[in-house]
PDB file of C-alpha atoms in Angstrom:
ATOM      1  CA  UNK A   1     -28.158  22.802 103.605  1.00  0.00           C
ATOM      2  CA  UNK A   2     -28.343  25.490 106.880  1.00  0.00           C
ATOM      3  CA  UNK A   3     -25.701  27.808 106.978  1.00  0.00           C
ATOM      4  CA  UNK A   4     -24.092  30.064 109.765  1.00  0.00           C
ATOM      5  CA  UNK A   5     -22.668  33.009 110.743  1.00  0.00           C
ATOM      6  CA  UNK A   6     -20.654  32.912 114.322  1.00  0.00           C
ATOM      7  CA  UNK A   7     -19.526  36.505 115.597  1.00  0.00           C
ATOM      8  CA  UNK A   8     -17.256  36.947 118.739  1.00  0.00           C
ATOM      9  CA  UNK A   9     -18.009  39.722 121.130  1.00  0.00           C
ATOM     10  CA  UNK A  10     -15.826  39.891 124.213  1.00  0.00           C
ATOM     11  CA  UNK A  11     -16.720  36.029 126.011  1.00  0.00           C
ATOM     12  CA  UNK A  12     -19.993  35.420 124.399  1.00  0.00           C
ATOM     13  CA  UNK A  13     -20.743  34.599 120.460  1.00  0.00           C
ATOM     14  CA  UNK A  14     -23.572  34.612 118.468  1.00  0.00           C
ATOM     15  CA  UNK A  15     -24.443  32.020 115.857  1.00  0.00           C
ATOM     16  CA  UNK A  16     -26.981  33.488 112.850  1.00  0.00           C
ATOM     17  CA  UNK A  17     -28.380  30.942 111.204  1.00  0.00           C
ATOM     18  CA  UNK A  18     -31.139  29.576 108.843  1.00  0.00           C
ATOM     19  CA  UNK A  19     -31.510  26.377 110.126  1.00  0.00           C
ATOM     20  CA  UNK A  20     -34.954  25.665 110.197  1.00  0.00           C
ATOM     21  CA  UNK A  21     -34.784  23.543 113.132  1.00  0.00           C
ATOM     22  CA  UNK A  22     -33.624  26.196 115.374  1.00  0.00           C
ATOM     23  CA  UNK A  23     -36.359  28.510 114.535  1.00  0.00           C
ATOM     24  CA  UNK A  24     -38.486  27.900 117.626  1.00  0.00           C
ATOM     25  CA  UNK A  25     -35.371  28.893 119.966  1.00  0.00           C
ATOM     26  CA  UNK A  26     -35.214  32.763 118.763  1.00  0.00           C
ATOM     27  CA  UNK A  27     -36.122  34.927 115.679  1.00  0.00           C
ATOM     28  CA  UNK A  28     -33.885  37.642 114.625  1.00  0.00           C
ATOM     29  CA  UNK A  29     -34.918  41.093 115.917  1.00  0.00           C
ATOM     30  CA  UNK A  30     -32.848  43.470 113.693  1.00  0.00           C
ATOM     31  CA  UNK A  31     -33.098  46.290 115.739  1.00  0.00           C
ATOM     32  CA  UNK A  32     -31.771  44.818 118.830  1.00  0.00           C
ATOM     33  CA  UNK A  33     -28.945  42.861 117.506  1.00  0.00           C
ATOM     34  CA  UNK A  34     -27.904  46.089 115.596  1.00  0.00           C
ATOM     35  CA  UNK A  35     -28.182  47.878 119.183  1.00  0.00           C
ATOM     36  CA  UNK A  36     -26.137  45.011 121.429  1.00  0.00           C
ATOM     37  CA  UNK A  37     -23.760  45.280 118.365  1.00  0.00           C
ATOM     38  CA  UNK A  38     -23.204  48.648 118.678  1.00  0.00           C
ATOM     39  CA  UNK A  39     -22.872  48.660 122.135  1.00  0.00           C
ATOM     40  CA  UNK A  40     -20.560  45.294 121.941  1.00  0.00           C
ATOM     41  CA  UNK A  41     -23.483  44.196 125.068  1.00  0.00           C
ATOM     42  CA  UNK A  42     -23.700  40.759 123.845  1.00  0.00           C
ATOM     43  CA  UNK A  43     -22.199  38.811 127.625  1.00  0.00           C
ATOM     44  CA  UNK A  44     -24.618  35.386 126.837  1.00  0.00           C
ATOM     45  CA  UNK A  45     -23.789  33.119 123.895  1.00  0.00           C
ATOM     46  CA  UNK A  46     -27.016  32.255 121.872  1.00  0.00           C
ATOM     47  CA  UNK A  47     -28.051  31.155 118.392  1.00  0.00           C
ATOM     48  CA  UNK A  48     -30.648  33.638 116.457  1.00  0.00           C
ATOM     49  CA  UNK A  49     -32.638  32.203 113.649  1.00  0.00           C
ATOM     50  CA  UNK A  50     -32.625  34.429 110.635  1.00  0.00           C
ATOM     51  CA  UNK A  51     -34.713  33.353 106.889  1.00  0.00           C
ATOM     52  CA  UNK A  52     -32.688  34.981 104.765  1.00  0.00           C
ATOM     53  CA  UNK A  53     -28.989  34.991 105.843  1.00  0.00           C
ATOM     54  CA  UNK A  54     -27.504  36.421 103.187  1.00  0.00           C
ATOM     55  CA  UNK A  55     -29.466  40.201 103.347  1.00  0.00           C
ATOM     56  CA  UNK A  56     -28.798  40.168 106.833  1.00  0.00           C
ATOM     57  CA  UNK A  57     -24.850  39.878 106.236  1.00  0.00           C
ATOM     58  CA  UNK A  58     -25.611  42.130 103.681  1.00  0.00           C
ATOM     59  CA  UNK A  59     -27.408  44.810 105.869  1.00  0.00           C
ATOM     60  CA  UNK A  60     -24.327  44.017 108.780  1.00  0.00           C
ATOM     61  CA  UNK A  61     -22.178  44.888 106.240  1.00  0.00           C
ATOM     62  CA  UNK A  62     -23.773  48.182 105.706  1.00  0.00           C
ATOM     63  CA  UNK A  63     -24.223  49.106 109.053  1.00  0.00           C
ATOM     64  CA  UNK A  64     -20.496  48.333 110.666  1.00  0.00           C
ATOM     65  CA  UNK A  65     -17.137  48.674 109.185  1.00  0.00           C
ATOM     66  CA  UNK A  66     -15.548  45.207 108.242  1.00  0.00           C
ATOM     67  CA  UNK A  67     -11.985  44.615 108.386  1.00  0.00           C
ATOM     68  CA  UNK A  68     -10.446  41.950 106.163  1.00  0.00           C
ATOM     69  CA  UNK A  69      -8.235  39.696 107.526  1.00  0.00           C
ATOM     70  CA  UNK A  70      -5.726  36.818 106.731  1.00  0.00           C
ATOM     71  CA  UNK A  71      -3.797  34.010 108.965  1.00  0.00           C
ATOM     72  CA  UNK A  72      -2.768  30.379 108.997  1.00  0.00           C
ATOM     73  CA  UNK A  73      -2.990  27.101 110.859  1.00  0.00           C
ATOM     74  CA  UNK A  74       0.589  26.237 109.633  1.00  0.00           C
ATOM     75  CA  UNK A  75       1.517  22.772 110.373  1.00  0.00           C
ATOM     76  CA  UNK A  76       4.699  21.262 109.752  1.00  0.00           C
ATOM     77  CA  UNK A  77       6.603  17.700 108.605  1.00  0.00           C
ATOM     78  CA  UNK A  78       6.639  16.726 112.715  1.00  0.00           C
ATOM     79  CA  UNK A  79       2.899  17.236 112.778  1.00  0.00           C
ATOM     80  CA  UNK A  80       3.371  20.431 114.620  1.00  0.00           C
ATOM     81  CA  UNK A  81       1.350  23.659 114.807  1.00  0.00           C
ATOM     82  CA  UNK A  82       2.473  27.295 114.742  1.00  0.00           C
ATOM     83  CA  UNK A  83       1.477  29.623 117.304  1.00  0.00           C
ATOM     84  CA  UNK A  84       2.085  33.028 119.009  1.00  0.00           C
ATOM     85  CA  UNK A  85       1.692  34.190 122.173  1.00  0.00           C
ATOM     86  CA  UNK A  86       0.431  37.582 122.420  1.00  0.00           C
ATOM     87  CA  UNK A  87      -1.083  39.855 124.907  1.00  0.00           C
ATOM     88  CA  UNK A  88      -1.159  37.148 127.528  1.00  0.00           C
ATOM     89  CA  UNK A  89      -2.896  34.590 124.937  1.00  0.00           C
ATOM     90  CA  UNK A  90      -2.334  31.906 122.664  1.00  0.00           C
ATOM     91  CA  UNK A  91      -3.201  32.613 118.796  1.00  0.00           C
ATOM     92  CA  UNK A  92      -2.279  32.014 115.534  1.00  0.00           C
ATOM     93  CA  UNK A  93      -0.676  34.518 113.172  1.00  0.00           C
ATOM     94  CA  UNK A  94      -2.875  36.662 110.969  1.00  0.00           C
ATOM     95  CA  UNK A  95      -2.709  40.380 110.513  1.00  0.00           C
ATOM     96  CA  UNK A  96      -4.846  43.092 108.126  1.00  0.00           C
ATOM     97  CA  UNK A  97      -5.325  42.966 104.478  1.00  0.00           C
ATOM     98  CA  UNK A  98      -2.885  45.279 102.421  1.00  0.00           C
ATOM     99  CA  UNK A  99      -4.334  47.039  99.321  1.00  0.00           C
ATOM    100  CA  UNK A 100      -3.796  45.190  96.233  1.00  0.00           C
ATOM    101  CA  UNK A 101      -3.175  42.086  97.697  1.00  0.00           C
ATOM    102  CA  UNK A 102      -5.942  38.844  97.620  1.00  0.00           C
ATOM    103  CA  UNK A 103      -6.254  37.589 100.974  1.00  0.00           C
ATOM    104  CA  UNK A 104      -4.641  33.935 100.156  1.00  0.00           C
ATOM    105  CA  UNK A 105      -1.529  36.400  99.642  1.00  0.00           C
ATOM    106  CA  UNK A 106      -2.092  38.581 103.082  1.00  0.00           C
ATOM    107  CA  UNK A 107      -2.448  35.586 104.861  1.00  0.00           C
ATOM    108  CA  UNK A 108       0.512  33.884 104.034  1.00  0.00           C
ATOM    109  CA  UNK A 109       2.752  37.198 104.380  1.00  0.00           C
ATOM    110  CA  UNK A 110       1.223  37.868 107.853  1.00  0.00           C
ATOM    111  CA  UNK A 111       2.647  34.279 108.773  1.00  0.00           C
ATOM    112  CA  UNK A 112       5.675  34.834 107.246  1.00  0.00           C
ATOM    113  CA  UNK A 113       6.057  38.574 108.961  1.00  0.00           C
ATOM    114  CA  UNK A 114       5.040  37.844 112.486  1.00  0.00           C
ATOM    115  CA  UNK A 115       6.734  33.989 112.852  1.00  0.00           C
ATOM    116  CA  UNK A 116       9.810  34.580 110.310  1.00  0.00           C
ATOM    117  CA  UNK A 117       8.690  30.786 108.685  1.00  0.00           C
ATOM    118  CA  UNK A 118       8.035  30.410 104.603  1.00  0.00           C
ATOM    119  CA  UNK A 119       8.109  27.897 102.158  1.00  0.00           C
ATOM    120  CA  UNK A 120       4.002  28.065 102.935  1.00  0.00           C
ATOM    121  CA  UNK A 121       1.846  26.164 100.504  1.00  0.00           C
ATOM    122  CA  UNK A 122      -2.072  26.438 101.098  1.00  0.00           C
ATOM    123  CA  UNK A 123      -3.973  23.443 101.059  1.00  0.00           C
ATOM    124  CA  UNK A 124      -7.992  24.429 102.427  1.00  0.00           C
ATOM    125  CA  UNK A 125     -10.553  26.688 101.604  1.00  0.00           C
ATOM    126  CA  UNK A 126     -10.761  29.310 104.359  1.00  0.00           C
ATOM    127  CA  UNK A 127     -12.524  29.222 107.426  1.00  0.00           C
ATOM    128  CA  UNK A 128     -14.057  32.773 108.382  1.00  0.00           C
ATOM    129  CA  UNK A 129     -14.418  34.103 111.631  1.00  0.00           C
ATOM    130  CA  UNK A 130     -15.656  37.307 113.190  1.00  0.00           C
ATOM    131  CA  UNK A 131     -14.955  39.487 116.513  1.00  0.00           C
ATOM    132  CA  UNK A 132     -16.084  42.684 117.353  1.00  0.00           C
ATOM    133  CA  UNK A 133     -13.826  45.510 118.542  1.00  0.00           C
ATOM    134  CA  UNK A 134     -13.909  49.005 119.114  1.00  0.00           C
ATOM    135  CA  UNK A 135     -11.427  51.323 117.347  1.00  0.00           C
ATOM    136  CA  UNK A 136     -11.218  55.462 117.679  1.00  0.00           C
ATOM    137  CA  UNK A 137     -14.872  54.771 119.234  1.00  0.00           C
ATOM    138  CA  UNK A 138     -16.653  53.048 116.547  1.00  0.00           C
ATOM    139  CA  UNK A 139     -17.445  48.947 116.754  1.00  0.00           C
ATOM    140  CA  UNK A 140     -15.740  47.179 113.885  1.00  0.00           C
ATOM    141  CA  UNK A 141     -16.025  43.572 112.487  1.00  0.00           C
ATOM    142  CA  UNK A 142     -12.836  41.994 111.786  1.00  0.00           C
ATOM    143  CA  UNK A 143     -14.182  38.948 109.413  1.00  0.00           C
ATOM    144  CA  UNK A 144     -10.411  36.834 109.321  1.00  0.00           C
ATOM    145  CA  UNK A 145      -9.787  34.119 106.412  1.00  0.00           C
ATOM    146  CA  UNK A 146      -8.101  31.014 107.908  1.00  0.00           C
ATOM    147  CA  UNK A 147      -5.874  28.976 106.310  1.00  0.00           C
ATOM    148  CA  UNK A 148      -4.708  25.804 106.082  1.00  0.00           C
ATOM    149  CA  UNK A 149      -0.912  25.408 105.296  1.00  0.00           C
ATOM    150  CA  UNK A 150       1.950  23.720 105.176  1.00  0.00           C
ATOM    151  CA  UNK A 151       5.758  24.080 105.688  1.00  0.00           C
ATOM    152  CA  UNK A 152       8.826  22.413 104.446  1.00  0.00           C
ATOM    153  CA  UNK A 153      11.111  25.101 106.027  1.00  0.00           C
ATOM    154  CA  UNK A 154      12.736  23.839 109.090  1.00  0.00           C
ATOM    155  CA  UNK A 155      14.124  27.454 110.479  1.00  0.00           C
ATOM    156  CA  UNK A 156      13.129  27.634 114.115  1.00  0.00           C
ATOM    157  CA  UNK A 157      10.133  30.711 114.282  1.00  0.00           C
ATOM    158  CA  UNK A 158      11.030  33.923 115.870  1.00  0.00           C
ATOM    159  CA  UNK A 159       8.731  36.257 117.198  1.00  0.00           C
ATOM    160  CA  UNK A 160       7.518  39.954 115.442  1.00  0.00           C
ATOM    161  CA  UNK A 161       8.264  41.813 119.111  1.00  0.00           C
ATOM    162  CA  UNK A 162       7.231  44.949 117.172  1.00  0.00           C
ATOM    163  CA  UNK A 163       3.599  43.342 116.633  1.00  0.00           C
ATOM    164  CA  UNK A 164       4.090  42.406 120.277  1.00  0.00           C
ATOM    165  CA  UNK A 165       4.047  38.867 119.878  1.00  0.00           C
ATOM    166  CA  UNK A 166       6.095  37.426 122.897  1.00  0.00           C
ATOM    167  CA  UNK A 167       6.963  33.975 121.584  1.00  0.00           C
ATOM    168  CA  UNK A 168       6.849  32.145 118.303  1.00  0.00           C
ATOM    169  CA  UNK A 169       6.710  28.008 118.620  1.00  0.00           C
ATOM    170  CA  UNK A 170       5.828  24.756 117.098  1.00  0.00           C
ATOM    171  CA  UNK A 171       3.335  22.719 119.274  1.00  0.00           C
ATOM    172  CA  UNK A 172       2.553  19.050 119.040  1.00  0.00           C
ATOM    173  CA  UNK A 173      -0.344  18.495 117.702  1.00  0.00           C
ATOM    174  CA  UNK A 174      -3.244  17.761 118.683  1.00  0.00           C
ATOM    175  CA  UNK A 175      -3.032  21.414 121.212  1.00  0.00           C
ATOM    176  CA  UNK A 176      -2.448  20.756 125.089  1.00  0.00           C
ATOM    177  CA  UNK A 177      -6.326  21.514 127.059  1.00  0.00           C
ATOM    178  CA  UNK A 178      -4.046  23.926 128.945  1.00  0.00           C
ATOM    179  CA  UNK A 179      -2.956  25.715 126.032  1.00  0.00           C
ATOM    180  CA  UNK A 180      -6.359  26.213 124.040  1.00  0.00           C
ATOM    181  CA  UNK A 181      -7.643  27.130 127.492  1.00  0.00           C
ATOM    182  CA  UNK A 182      -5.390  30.494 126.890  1.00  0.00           C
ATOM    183  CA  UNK A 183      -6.458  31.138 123.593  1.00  0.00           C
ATOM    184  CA  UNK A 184      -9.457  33.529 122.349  1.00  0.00           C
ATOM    185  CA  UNK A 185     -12.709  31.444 121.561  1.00  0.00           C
ATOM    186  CA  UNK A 186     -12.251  32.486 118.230  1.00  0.00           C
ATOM    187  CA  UNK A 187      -8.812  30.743 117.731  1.00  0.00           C
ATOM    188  CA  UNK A 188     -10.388  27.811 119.383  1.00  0.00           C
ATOM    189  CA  UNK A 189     -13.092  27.690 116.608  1.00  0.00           C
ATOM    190  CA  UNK A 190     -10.120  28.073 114.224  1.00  0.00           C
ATOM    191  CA  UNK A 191      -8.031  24.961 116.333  1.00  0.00           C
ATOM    192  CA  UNK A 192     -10.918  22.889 116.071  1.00  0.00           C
ATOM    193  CA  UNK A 193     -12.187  23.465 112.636  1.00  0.00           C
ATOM    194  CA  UNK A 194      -9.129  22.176 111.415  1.00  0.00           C
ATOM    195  CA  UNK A 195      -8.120  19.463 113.752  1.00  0.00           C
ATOM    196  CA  UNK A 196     -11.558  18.230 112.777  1.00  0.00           C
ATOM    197  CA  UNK A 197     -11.267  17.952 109.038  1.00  0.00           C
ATOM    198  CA  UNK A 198      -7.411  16.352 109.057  1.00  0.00           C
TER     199      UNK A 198
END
């Protein structure tokens, strides 16, 4: 069974993958993904064949600092979905892993911190994703653990201003085009992911 890997830089993504069929489109160059990685210089979205997945993750994780992540795709009892809006987009909540904690347990404090709703019960596996950023001039790979989960609390959701998240709400499921048109790629993949497998 092929696997992949989809990173986030900016507009543009790129899929790694060892699906065979896919060969013929482009072979992984390590040097110059490790350069347009660097350099966060990745503006197409492409697919990049790659044998053996697993020591390139491993050498990416070598070569780049990755930041662990947790969040949720919270619906509730009214088939609604959770979401921020931050920074002019639309997201979901998620925030950095704390030491000591697993990331099931970051993911659903982040939730609780940034939207004020509990009584969260996870019911997926998580679904990764990655985005490249620069912080004190260094690129960084944030690899975030989606989950999916569930609410029985029925307190309205209020915003973490501090985390400068503008507005907390439930939204009707499935997401208005208008709506996922404002959110990051990334949360799209997220969006979509889950929507699919419901």
């Amino acid at each position: 069974m092929s696997r992949k890997y989809k990173f986030f830089i900016k507009d543009a993504s790129v899929i790694f993958t060892d699906d065979l069929s896919l060969k013929k489109d482009k072979e992984l160059v390590e040097g110059e993904w490790y350069r347009a990685f660097e350099k966060q210089s990745v503006v197409k979205s492409s697919t990049v064949f790659c044998a053996n997945l697993d020591e390139w993750m491993s050498k990416l994780r070598q070569r780049f600092d990755f930041v662990q992540a947790g969040g949720g795709f919270v619906t509730n009892q009214k088939d609604e979905l959770l979401m921020i809006h931050r920074r002019g987009f639309w997201d979901l909540p998620k925030g950095k892993l704390d030491p000591g904690e697993t990331i099931e347990q970051c993911a659903k404090r982040e939730v609780e911190e940034e939207t004020g709703v509990g009584e969260l019960e996870i019911n997926s596996k998580a679904f990764t994703t990655y985005h490249l950023y620069t912080e004190n001039k260094e690129t960084v790979v944030k690899e975030s653990h989606w989950y999916g989960m569930t609410t029985k609390s029925k307190n309205e959701p209020v915003a973490q201003t501090e985390e400068d998240i503008e507005k907390a709400i439930w939204v009707k499921l499935p997401v208005k085009e208008k709506q996922l048109g404002e959110a990051y790629a990334s949360i799209q993949d997220v969006i979509g992911h889950y929507l699919g497998i419901r």
